[in-house]
Amino acid sequence: MSKIHYQITINKNIMNIFSRLFKIGQAESHAAIDQLENPIRMTEQGIRDMKEDLDKSLHALAEVKAMAIRSRSESESYQQKAADYEHKAIQLLKKAQAGEMDSSEADRLASEALLRKEENLKLSDSSKRDIEKYEGSVQQLEGNIRTIKANIAKWENELKTLKARVKVSTATQSLNKQLAQIDGSSTVSMLKRMRDKVAQEEALAESYGQIANESRSIDEEIDKALTQGSAQAKTAGELAALKQKLGLDAPAGEQ
């Protein structure tokens, strides 16, 4: 796979990563998020998306590193071949000098060996340039991966806090709703009706008492008045008799 294709793949992964981060940022800052999507489910999905992008980036990183390793190996191999061709050229010239082969043939073959040497040196230099490019991509991917991991950890902690806040908010909302509810089925409304009912019963009992007092017959009043008068007269007579007996209140003509 070509380096250009890998660079395109890397850029796409980076764009996907930051689009996920932006989506979660929108979920956090949107004023009407509760009317659009469940914030917990949305955050969980955003984290899952980031983890998928992280897996893709790790896979791309491994492949780019493999290409860098392969290019380094090829560069070393080309350098070794160049050195071998140079050594062969030297051996050919030495053989011609020693009279072991025709000098013109030795020169021709040595020249070919030197051409092969230059070709391998150029291939080695090309591999070195590829290594630099791959290593640059590796550094970029590693930086992005560190950012993704940090954001995943951040949003996982944020998710825990968000879940706790939702639980508290739900419980508080339910409690406040019960306290604020004034319809006929509410407990508070029922208790108020019971209190009013007791007060009404008490007032009704007092009213019946007043009516009962007002409805007494005149005969009862007369009998009560007579009874009270007789008792008072009897008491007065007994008091006078006692004084007379003690000589405390004798008539004036008898003294």
Coordinates of N, CA and C in Angstrom, one line a residue:
M1 N 0.8 -1.2 0.0 CA 0.0 0.0 0.0 C 0.9 1.2 0.0
S2 N 0.5 2.2 -0.8 CA 1.4 3.4 -1.0 C 1.3 4.3 0.2
K3 N 2.4 5.2 0.3 CA 2.5 6.1 1.4 C 1.3 7.1 1.4
I4 N 0.9 7.5 0.1 CA -0.1 8.5 0.0 C -1.5 7.9 0.5
H5 N -1.7 6.7 0.3 CA -2.9 6.0 0.8 C -2.9 6.0 2.3
Y6 N -1.8 5.7 2.9 CA -1.6 5.7 4.3 C -1.9 7.1 4.9
Q7 N -1.3 8.1 4.3 CA -1.5 9.5 4.8 C -3.0 9.9 4.7
I8 N -3.7 9.5 3.6 CA -5.1 9.8 3.5 C -5.9 9.0 4.7
T9 N -5.5 7.8 4.9 CA -6.2 7.0 6.0 C -5.9 7.7 7.3
I10 N -4.7 8.1 7.6 CA -4.4 8.8 8.8 C -5.2 10.1 9.0
N11 N -5.3 10.9 7.9 CA -6.0 12.1 8.0 C -7.5 11.9 8.3
K12 N -8.0 10.8 7.6 CA -9.5 10.5 7.8 C -9.7 10.0 9.3
N13 N -8.8 9.3 9.8 CA -8.9 8.8 11.2 C -8.9 10.0 12.1
I14 N -8.0 11.0 11.9 CA -7.9 12.1 12.7 C -9.2 13.0 12.7
M15 N -9.7 13.1 11.5 CA -11.0 13.9 11.3 C -12.1 13.2 12.0
N16 N -12.2 11.9 11.9 CA -13.2 11.1 12.7 C -13.1 11.3 14.2
I17 N -11.9 11.2 14.6 CA -11.6 11.4 16.1 C -12.1 12.7 16.6
F18 N -11.7 13.8 15.9 CA -12.1 15.1 16.4 C -13.6 15.4 16.2
S19 N -14.2 14.8 15.2 CA -15.6 15.0 15.0 C -16.4 14.3 16.1
R20 N -15.9 13.2 16.6 CA -16.5 12.6 17.8 C -16.4 13.5 19.0
L21 N -15.2 14.0 19.2 CA -15.0 14.9 20.3 C -15.9 16.1 20.3
F22 N -16.1 16.6 19.0 CA -16.9 17.8 18.9 C -18.4 17.5 19.2
K23 N -18.8 16.2 18.8 CA -20.2 15.8 19.0 C -20.4 15.7 20.5
I24 N -19.5 15.2 21.2 CA -19.7 15.1 22.7 C -19.7 16.4 23.3
G25 N -18.8 17.3 22.8 CA -18.8 18.7 23.3 C -20.1 19.4 23.1
Q26 N -20.8 19.1 22.0 CA -22.1 19.7 21.7 C -23.1 19.1 22.7
A27 N -23.0 17.8 23.0 CA -24.0 17.2 23.9 C -23.8 17.9 25.3
E28 N -22.6 18.3 25.7 CA -22.4 18.8 27.0 C -22.9 20.3 27.1
S29 N -22.8 21.0 26.0 CA -23.1 22.4 26.1 C -24.5 22.8 25.6
H30 N -25.1 21.9 24.9 CA -26.5 22.2 24.3 C -27.5 22.5 25.4
A31 N -28.1 23.6 25.4 CA -29.1 24.0 26.4 C -30.3 23.1 26.5
A32 N -30.7 22.6 25.3 CA -31.9 21.8 25.3 C -31.7 20.3 25.0
I33 N -30.5 19.8 25.5 CA -30.1 18.4 25.2 C -31.1 17.4 25.7
D34 N -31.8 17.7 26.8 CA -32.8 16.7 27.4 C -34.0 16.6 26.5
Q35 N -34.2 17.5 25.6 CA -35.3 17.4 24.7 C -35.0 16.7 23.4
L36 N -33.7 16.5 23.1 CA -33.2 16.0 21.9 C -32.8 14.5 22.0
E37 N -31.8 14.3 22.9 CA -31.3 12.9 23.1 C -30.9 12.7 24.6
N38 N -30.9 11.4 24.9 CA -30.5 11.1 26.3 C -29.0 11.3 26.4
P39 N -28.6 12.3 27.3 CA -27.2 12.6 27.4 C -26.3 11.5 27.8
I40 N -26.7 10.5 28.7 CA -25.9 9.4 29.1 C -25.7 8.5 27.9
R41 N -26.7 8.1 27.2 CA -26.6 7.2 26.0 C -25.7 7.9 24.9
M42 N -25.9 9.2 24.8 CA -25.1 9.9 23.7 C -23.6 9.9 24.1
T43 N -23.3 10.1 25.4 CA -21.9 10.1 25.8 C -21.3 8.7 25.7
E44 N -22.1 7.7 26.1 CA -21.6 6.3 26.0 C -21.3 6.0 24.5
Q45 N -22.2 6.4 23.6 CA -22.0 6.2 22.2 C -20.7 6.9 21.7
G46 N -20.6 8.2 22.1 CA -19.4 8.9 21.8 C -18.1 8.3 22.2
I47 N -18.1 7.7 23.4 CA -16.9 7.0 23.9 C -16.7 5.7 23.1
R48 N -17.7 5.0 22.7 CA -17.5 3.8 21.9 C -17.0 4.2 20.5
D49 N -17.4 5.3 20.0 CA -16.9 5.8 18.7 C -15.4 6.1 18.8
M50 N -15.1 6.8 19.9 CA -13.7 7.2 20.1 C -12.8 5.9 20.2
K51 N -13.3 4.9 20.9 CA -12.5 3.7 21.1 C -12.4 3.0 19.7
E52 N -13.4 3.0 18.9 CA -13.3 2.4 17.5 C -12.2 3.2 16.7
D53 N -12.2 4.5 16.8 CA -11.2 5.3 16.1 C -9.8 5.0 16.7
L54 N -9.8 4.8 18.0 CA -8.5 4.5 18.6 C -8.0 3.1 18.0
D55 N -8.8 2.2 17.9 CA -8.4 0.9 17.4 C -7.9 1.0 15.9
K56 N -8.6 1.8 15.1 CA -8.2 2.1 13.7 C -6.8 2.8 13.7
S57 N -6.7 3.7 14.6 CA -5.4 4.5 14.6 C -4.3 3.6 15.0
L58 N -4.5 2.7 16.0 CA -3.5 1.8 16.5 C -3.1 0.8 15.3
H59 N -4.1 0.4 14.6 CA -3.8 -0.5 13.5 C -3.0 0.2 12.4
A60 N -3.4 1.5 12.1 CA -2.6 2.3 11.1 C -1.2 2.5 11.6
L61 N -1.1 2.8 12.9 CA 0.2 3.0 13.5 C 1.1 1.8 13.3
A62 N 0.5 0.6 13.6 CA 1.3 -0.6 13.5 C 1.8 -0.8 12.0
E63 N 0.9 -0.6 11.1 CA 1.2 -0.8 9.7 C 2.3 0.2 9.2
V64 N 2.2 1.5 9.6 CA 3.1 2.5 9.2 C 4.5 2.2 9.8
K65 N 4.5 1.7 11.1 CA 5.8 1.3 11.7 C 6.4 0.1 11.0
A66 N 5.5 -0.8 10.5 CA 6.0 -2.0 9.8 C 6.7 -1.5 8.5
M67 N 6.0 -0.5 7.8 CA 6.6 0.0 6.6 C 7.9 0.7 6.8
A68 N 8.0 1.4 8.0 CA 9.3 2.1 8.3 C 10.4 1.1 8.6
I69 N 10.0 0.0 9.3 CA 11.0 -1.1 9.6 C 11.4 -1.7 8.3
R70 N 10.5 -2.0 7.4 CA 10.8 -2.6 6.1 C 11.7 -1.7 5.3
S71 N 11.4 -0.4 5.2 CA 12.2 0.6 4.5 C 13.6 0.6 5.0
R72 N 13.8 0.6 6.4 CA 15.1 0.6 7.0 C 15.9 -0.7 6.6
S73 N 15.2 -1.8 6.6 CA 15.8 -3.0 6.2 C 16.2 -3.0 4.8
E74 N 15.4 -2.5 3.9 CA 15.7 -2.4 2.5 C 16.9 -1.4 2.3
S75 N 16.9 -0.3 3.0 CA 18.0 0.6 2.9 C 19.3 0.0 3.2
E76 N 19.3 -0.8 4.3 CA 20.5 -1.5 4.7 C 20.9 -2.5 3.7
S77 N 19.9 -3.2 3.1 CA 20.2 -4.2 2.1 C 20.8 -3.6 0.9
Y78 N 20.3 -2.4 0.4 CA 20.8 -1.8 -0.7 C 22.2 -1.3 -0.5
Q79 N 22.5 -0.8 0.7 CA 23.9 -0.4 1.0 C 24.8 -1.6 1.0
Q80 N 24.4 -2.7 1.5 CA 25.2 -3.9 1.5 C 25.5 -4.3 0.1
K81 N 24.5 -4.3 -0.8 CA 24.6 -4.7 -2.2 C 25.6 -3.7 -2.9
A82 N 25.5 -2.4 -2.6 CA 26.4 -1.5 -3.2 C 27.8 -1.7 -2.7
A83 N 28.0 -2.1 -1.5 CA 29.4 -2.4 -1.0 C 29.9 -3.7 -1.7
D84 N 29.0 -4.6 -1.9 CA 29.4 -5.9 -2.5 C 29.8 -5.6 -4.0
Y85 N 29.0 -4.8 -4.7 CA 29.4 -4.5 -6.1 C 30.7 -3.8 -6.2
E86 N 30.9 -2.9 -5.2 CA 32.2 -2.2 -5.2 C 33.4 -3.2 -5.0
H87 N 33.1 -4.1 -4.0 CA 34.1 -5.1 -3.7 C 34.4 -6.0 -5.0
K88 N 33.3 -6.4 -5.7 CA 33.5 -7.2 -6.9 C 34.3 -6.4 -8.0
A89 N 34.0 -5.2 -8.1 CA 34.8 -4.4 -9.1 C 36.2 -4.4 -8.8
I90 N 36.5 -4.2 -7.5 CA 37.9 -4.2 -7.1 C 38.6 -5.6 -7.4
Q91 N 37.9 -6.7 -7.1 CA 38.4 -8.0 -7.3 C 38.6 -8.2 -8.8
L92 N 37.7 -7.7 -9.7 CA 37.9 -7.9 -11.1 C 39.2 -7.2 -11.6
L93 N 39.4 -5.9 -11.1 CA 40.6 -5.2 -11.5 C 41.8 -5.9 -11.0
K94 N 41.8 -6.4 -9.8 CA 42.9 -7.1 -9.3 C 43.3 -8.4 -10.1
K95 N 42.2 -9.1 -10.6 CA 42.4 -10.3 -11.4 C 43.1 -9.9 -12.7
A96 N 42.6 -8.7 -13.3 CA 43.2 -8.3 -14.5 C 44.7 -7.9 -14.3
Q97 N 44.9 -7.2 -13.2 CA 46.3 -6.8 -12.9 C 47.2 -8.0 -12.7
A98 N 46.6 -9.1 -12.2 CA 47.4 -10.3 -11.9 C 47.5 -11.2 -13.2
G99 N 46.9 -10.7 -14.3 CA 46.9 -11.5 -15.5 C 46.0 -12.7 -15.5
E100 N 45.1 -12.7 -14.6 CA 44.2 -13.9 -14.5 C 43.0 -13.7 -15.5
M101 N 42.8 -12.5 -16.1 CA 41.7 -12.3 -17.0 C 42.0 -11.1 -17.9
D102 N 41.3 -11.0 -19.0 CA 41.6 -9.9 -20.0 C 41.3 -8.6 -19.3
S103 N 42.1 -7.6 -19.5 CA 41.9 -6.4 -18.8 C 40.7 -5.6 -19.3
S104 N 40.5 -5.7 -20.6 CA 39.3 -5.0 -21.2 C 38.0 -5.6 -20.7
E105 N 38.0 -6.9 -20.6 CA 36.8 -7.6 -20.0 C 36.6 -7.3 -18.5
A106 N 37.8 -7.2 -17.8 CA 37.7 -6.8 -16.4 C 37.2 -5.4 -16.3
D107 N 37.6 -4.5 -17.1 CA 37.2 -3.1 -17.1 C 35.7 -3.0 -17.3
R108 N 35.2 -3.8 -18.3 CA 33.8 -3.8 -18.7 C 32.9 -4.3 -17.5
L109 N 33.3 -5.4 -16.9 CA 32.6 -6.0 -15.8 C 32.7 -5.1 -14.6
A110 N 33.8 -4.6 -14.3 CA 34.0 -3.7 -13.2 C 33.1 -2.4 -13.3
S111 N 33.0 -1.9 -14.6 CA 32.1 -0.8 -14.8 C 30.6 -1.1 -14.5
E112 N 30.2 -2.3 -15.0 CA 28.9 -2.8 -14.7 C 28.6 -2.9 -13.2
A113 N 29.6 -3.4 -12.6 CA 29.5 -3.6 -11.1 C 29.3 -2.2 -10.4
L114 N 30.1 -1.2 -10.9 CA 30.0 0.1 -10.3 C 28.7 0.8 -10.6
L115 N 28.1 0.5 -11.8 CA 26.8 1.0 -12.1 C 25.7 0.4 -11.2
R116 N 25.9 -0.9 -10.9 CA 25.0 -1.6 -10.0 C 25.1 -1.0 -8.6
K117 N 26.3 -0.7 -8.2 CA 26.6 0.0 -7.0 C 25.8 1.3 -6.9
E118 N 25.9 2.1 -7.9 CA 25.2 3.4 -7.9 C 23.7 3.3 -7.8
E119 N 23.2 2.3 -8.5 CA 21.8 2.0 -8.5 C 21.3 1.7 -7.1
N120 N 22.1 0.8 -6.4 CA 21.7 0.4 -5.1 C 21.8 1.5 -4.1
L121 N 22.8 2.4 -4.3 CA 23.0 3.6 -3.4 C 21.8 4.5 -3.5
K122 N 21.3 4.7 -4.8 CA 20.1 5.5 -5.0 C 18.9 4.9 -4.4
L123 N 18.8 3.6 -4.5 CA 17.6 2.9 -3.9 C 17.7 3.0 -2.3
S124 N 18.9 2.9 -1.8 CA 19.1 3.1 -0.4 C 18.7 4.5 0.1
D125 N 19.1 5.5 -0.7 CA 18.8 6.9 -0.3 C 17.2 7.1 -0.4
S126 N 16.6 6.5 -1.4 CA 15.1 6.6 -1.5 C 14.5 6.0 -0.3
S127 N 15.0 4.8 0.1 CA 14.4 4.1 1.3 C 14.6 5.0 2.5
K128 N 15.7 5.7 2.6 CA 16.0 6.5 3.8 C 15.0 7.7 3.8
R129 N 14.7 8.2 2.6 CA 13.7 9.3 2.6 C 12.3 8.8 3.0
D130 N 12.0 7.6 2.6 CA 10.7 7.0 3.0 C 10.7 6.8 4.5
I131 N 11.8 6.3 5.1 CA 11.9 6.1 6.5 C 11.6 7.4 7.2
E132 N 12.1 8.5 6.8 CA 11.9 9.8 7.5 C 10.4 10.2 7.4
K133 N 9.8 9.9 6.2 CA 8.4 10.3 6.1 C 7.5 9.4 7.0
Y134 N 7.8 8.1 7.0 CA 7.0 7.1 7.8 C 7.2 7.5 9.3
E135 N 8.4 7.8 9.7 CA 8.7 8.2 11.1 C 7.9 9.4 11.5
G136 N 7.8 10.4 10.6 CA 7.0 11.6 10.8 C 5.5 11.2 11.0
S137 N 5.0 10.3 10.2 CA 3.6 9.8 10.3 C 3.5 9.1 11.7
V138 N 4.5 8.3 12.0 CA 4.4 7.6 13.3 C 4.3 8.5 14.5
Q139 N 5.1 9.6 14.5 CA 5.1 10.6 15.6 C 3.7 11.3 15.6
Q140 N 3.2 11.6 14.4 CA 1.8 12.2 14.4 C 0.8 11.3 14.9
L141 N 0.8 10.0 14.5 CA -0.2 9.1 15.0 C -0.1 8.8 16.5
E142 N 1.2 8.7 17.0 CA 1.4 8.5 18.4 C 0.8 9.6 19.2
G143 N 1.0 10.9 18.7 CA 0.5 12.0 19.4 C -1.0 12.0 19.4
N144 N -1.6 11.7 18.3 CA -3.1 11.6 18.2 C -3.6 10.5 19.1
I145 N -2.9 9.4 19.2 CA -3.4 8.3 20.0 C -3.3 8.6 21.5
R146 N -2.3 9.4 21.9 CA -2.2 9.8 23.3 C -3.4 10.8 23.6
T147 N -3.7 11.6 22.6 CA -4.8 12.5 22.8 C -6.1 11.8 22.9
I148 N -6.3 10.8 22.1 CA -7.6 10.0 22.1 C -7.7 9.3 23.5
K149 N -6.6 8.6 23.9 CA -6.6 7.9 25.2 C -6.9 8.8 26.3
A150 N -6.3 10.0 26.3 CA -6.6 11.0 27.4 C -8.0 11.4 27.4
N151 N -8.6 11.6 26.2 CA -10.0 12.1 26.1 C -10.9 10.9 26.5
I152 N -10.6 9.7 26.1 CA -11.4 8.6 26.5 C -11.5 8.5 28.1
A153 N -10.3 8.6 28.7 CA -10.3 8.5 30.2 C -11.0 9.7 30.8
K154 N -10.9 10.9 30.2 CA -11.6 12.1 30.6 C -13.1 11.9 30.6
W155 N -13.6 11.4 29.4 CA -15.0 11.2 29.2 C -15.6 10.1 30.0
E156 N -14.8 9.0 30.2 CA -15.3 7.9 31.1 C -15.5 8.4 32.5
N157 N -14.6 9.3 33.0 CA -14.8 9.8 34.3 C -16.0 10.8 34.3
E158 N -16.1 11.5 33.2 CA -17.2 12.5 33.1 C -18.6 11.7 33.1
L159 N -18.5 10.5 32.4 CA -19.7 9.7 32.4 C -20.2 9.3 33.8
K160 N -19.2 8.8 34.6 CA -19.5 8.5 36.0 C -20.2 9.6 36.7
T161 N -19.6 10.8 36.6 CA -20.1 12.0 37.2 C -21.5 12.3 36.7
L162 N -21.7 12.2 35.4 CA -23.0 12.5 34.8 C -24.0 11.5 35.2
K163 N -23.7 10.2 35.4 CA -24.7 9.3 35.9 C -25.1 9.6 37.3
A164 N -24.1 10.0 38.1 CA -24.5 10.3 39.5 C -25.4 11.6 39.5
R165 N -25.0 12.5 38.7 CA -25.8 13.8 38.7 C -27.3 13.5 38.2
V166 N -27.4 12.6 37.2 CA -28.7 12.2 36.7 C -29.5 11.6 37.8
K167 N -28.9 10.7 38.6 CA -29.6 10.0 39.7 C -30.1 11.0 40.7
V168 N -29.2 12.0 41.1 CA -29.6 13.0 42.1 C -30.7 13.9 41.5
S169 N -30.5 14.3 40.3 CA -31.5 15.1 39.6 C -32.9 14.5 39.5
T170 N -32.9 13.2 39.2 CA -34.1 12.4 39.1 C -34.8 12.3 40.4
A171 N -34.0 12.0 41.5 CA -34.6 11.9 42.8 C -35.2 13.2 43.3
T172 N -34.4 14.3 43.1 CA -34.8 15.6 43.5 C -36.0 16.1 42.7
Q173 N -36.0 15.8 41.5 CA -37.2 16.2 40.6 C -38.5 15.4 41.1
S174 N -38.3 14.1 41.4 CA -39.5 13.4 41.9 C -40.0 13.9 43.2
L175 N -39.0 14.2 44.2 CA -39.4 14.8 45.5 C -40.1 16.1 45.3
N176 N -39.5 17.0 44.5 CA -40.1 18.3 44.4 C -41.4 18.3 43.7
K177 N -41.6 17.3 42.8 CA -42.9 17.1 42.1 C -43.9 16.7 43.1
Q178 N -43.6 15.8 44.0 CA -44.5 15.4 45.0 C -44.9 16.5 46.0
L179 N -43.9 17.3 46.3 CA -44.2 18.5 47.2 C -45.0 19.5 46.5
A180 N -44.8 19.7 45.3 CA -45.5 20.8 44.5 C -46.8 20.3 44.0
Q181 N -47.1 19.0 44.0 CA -48.3 18.5 43.4 C -49.6 18.9 44.3
I182 N -50.6 19.5 43.6 CA -51.8 19.9 44.4 C -53.1 19.3 43.8
D183 N -52.9 18.3 42.9 CA -54.1 17.7 42.4 C -54.8 16.8 43.4
G184 N -56.0 16.3 43.0 CA -56.9 15.6 44.0 C -56.3 14.3 44.5
S185 N -55.3 13.7 43.8 CA -54.8 12.4 44.2 C -53.5 12.6 45.0
S186 N -53.1 13.8 45.3 CA -51.8 13.9 46.0 C -52.1 13.7 47.5
T187 N -51.0 13.3 48.2 CA -51.1 13.0 49.6 C -51.3 14.3 50.4
V188 N -50.6 15.3 50.0 CA -50.7 16.6 50.7 C -52.1 17.2 50.6
S189 N -52.7 17.1 49.4 CA -54.1 17.5 49.2 C -55.0 16.7 50.1
M190 N -54.8 15.4 50.2 CA -55.7 14.6 51.0 C -55.6 14.9 52.4
L191 N -54.4 15.2 52.9 CA -54.2 15.5 54.3 C -54.9 16.9 54.6
K192 N -54.8 17.8 53.7 CA -55.5 19.1 53.9 C -57.0 18.9 54.0
R193 N -57.5 18.0 53.1 CA -59.0 17.8 53.1 C -59.4 17.2 54.5
M194 N -58.6 16.2 55.0 CA -58.9 15.6 56.3 C -58.9 16.7 57.4
R195 N -57.9 17.6 57.4 CA -57.9 18.6 58.4 C -59.1 19.5 58.3
D196 N -59.5 19.9 57.1 CA -60.7 20.7 56.9 C -62.0 19.9 57.4
K197 N -62.0 18.6 57.1 CA -63.1 17.8 57.5 C -63.3 17.8 59.0
V198 N -62.2 17.6 59.7 CA -62.2 17.5 61.2 C -62.7 18.9 61.7
A199 N -62.2 20.0 61.2 CA -62.6 21.3 61.6 C -64.1 21.5 61.4
Q200 N -64.5 21.0 60.3 CA -66.0 21.2 60.0 C -66.8 20.3 60.9
E201 N -66.4 19.1 61.3 CA -67.1 18.3 62.2 C -67.1 18.9 63.6
E202 N -66.0 19.5 64.0 CA -65.9 20.2 65.3 C -66.9 21.3 65.3
A203 N -66.9 22.1 64.3 CA -67.8 23.3 64.2 C -69.3 22.8 64.2
L204 N -69.6 21.7 63.5 CA -70.9 21.2 63.5 C -71.4 20.7 64.9
A205 N -70.5 20.1 65.6 CA -70.8 19.6 67.0 C -71.1 20.8 67.9
E206 N -70.3 21.8 67.8 CA -70.5 23.0 68.6 C -71.9 23.7 68.3
S207 N -72.2 23.7 67.0 CA -73.4 24.3 66.5 C -74.6 23.5 67.1
Y208 N -74.5 22.1 67.1 CA -75.6 21.3 67.6 C -75.7 21.6 69.1
G209 N -74.6 21.8 69.8 CA -74.7 22.1 71.2 C -75.4 23.4 71.5
Q210 N -75.1 24.4 70.7 CA -75.8 25.7 70.9 C -77.3 25.6 70.7
I211 N -77.6 24.8 69.6 CA -79.1 24.6 69.3 C -79.8 23.9 70.5
A212 N -79.0 22.9 71.0 CA -79.6 22.1 72.1 C -79.9 23.0 73.3
N213 N -79.0 23.9 73.6 CA -79.1 24.8 74.8 C -80.3 25.8 74.5
E214 N -80.4 26.3 73.3 CA -81.5 27.2 73.0 C -82.8 26.5 73.0
S215 N -82.9 25.2 72.8 CA -84.1 24.5 72.7 C -84.7 24.0 74.0
R216 N -84.1 24.3 75.1 CA -84.6 23.9 76.4 C -86.1 24.4 76.6
S217 N -86.9 23.6 77.2 CA -88.3 24.0 77.4 C -88.4 25.0 78.6
I218 N -89.4 25.8 78.5 CA -89.7 26.8 79.6 C -90.0 26.1 80.9
D219 N -90.5 24.9 80.8 CA -90.8 24.1 82.1 C -89.5 23.8 82.8
E220 N -88.5 23.5 82.1 CA -87.2 23.2 82.7 C -86.6 24.4 83.4
E221 N -86.8 25.6 82.8 CA -86.3 26.8 83.4 C -87.1 27.1 84.7
I222 N -88.4 26.9 84.6 CA -89.2 27.2 85.8 C -88.9 26.3 86.9
D223 N -88.8 25.0 86.6 CA -88.4 24.1 87.7 C -87.1 24.4 88.3
K224 N -86.2 24.8 87.5 CA -84.8 25.1 88.0 C -84.9 26.3 88.9
A225 N -85.7 27.3 88.4 CA -85.7 28.5 89.2 C -86.4 28.3 90.6
L226 N -87.5 27.4 90.6 CA -88.2 27.1 91.9 C -87.2 26.3 92.8
T227 N -86.6 25.4 92.2 CA -85.7 24.5 93.0 C -84.6 25.4 93.7
Q228 N -84.0 26.3 92.9 CA -83.0 27.1 93.4 C -83.6 28.0 94.5
G229 N -84.8 28.6 94.4 CA -85.5 29.5 95.4 C -85.7 28.7 96.7
S230 N -86.3 27.5 96.6 CA -86.6 26.7 97.8 C -85.3 26.4 98.6
A231 N -84.3 26.0 97.9 CA -83.0 25.7 98.5 C -82.5 26.9 99.2
Q232 N -82.6 28.1 98.6 CA -82.1 29.3 99.3 C -82.9 29.7 100.5
A233 N -84.3 29.5 100.5 CA -85.1 29.8 101.6 C -84.8 28.8 102.8
K234 N -84.6 27.6 102.5 CA -84.3 26.6 103.5 C -83.0 26.9 104.2
T235 N -82.0 27.3 103.4 CA -80.7 27.6 103.9 C -80.8 28.8 104.8
A236 N -81.6 29.8 104.5 CA -81.8 31.0 105.3 C -82.5 30.7 106.6
G237 N -83.5 29.8 106.6 CA -84.2 29.5 107.8 C -83.3 28.7 108.7
E238 N -82.5 27.8 108.2 CA -81.6 27.1 109.1 C -80.6 28.0 109.7
L239 N -80.1 29.0 109.0 CA -79.1 29.9 109.5 C -79.7 30.7 110.7
A240 N -81.0 31.2 110.5 CA -81.6 32.0 111.5 C -81.8 31.2 112.8
A241 N -82.2 29.9 112.7 CA -82.5 29.1 113.8 C -81.2 28.8 114.6
L242 N -80.1 28.6 113.9 CA -78.8 28.4 114.5 C -78.4 29.6 115.3
K243 N -78.5 30.8 114.7 CA -78.2 32.0 115.4 C -79.0 32.2 116.7
Q244 N -80.3 31.9 116.6 CA -81.2 32.1 117.7 C -80.7 31.1 118.8
K245 N -80.4 29.9 118.5 CA -80.0 28.9 119.4 C -78.7 29.3 120.2
L246 N -77.9 30.0 119.5 CA -76.6 30.5 120.1 C -76.7 31.8 120.7
G247 N -77.9 32.4 120.6 CA -78.1 33.7 121.2 C -77.4 34.8 120.5
L248 N -77.1 34.6 119.2 CA -76.4 35.6 118.5 C -77.3 36.6 117.8
D249 N -78.5 36.2 117.6 CA -79.3 37.1 116.9 C -80.7 37.1 117.5
A250 N -80.8 37.4 118.8 CA -82.1 37.4 119.5 C -82.9 38.6 119.2
P251 N -84.3 38.5 119.2 CA -85.1 39.7 118.9 C -84.9 40.8 120.0
A252 N -85.1 42.0 119.6 CA -84.8 43.1 120.5 C -85.7 43.1 121.7
G253 N -87.0 42.8 121.7 CA -88.0 42.8 122.8 C -87.7 41.8 123.9
E254 N -87.0 40.7 123.5 CA -86.7 39.7 124.5 C -85.5 40.0 125.3
Q255 N -84.6 40.9 124.9 CA -83.4 41.2 125.7 C -83.7 42.0 126.9

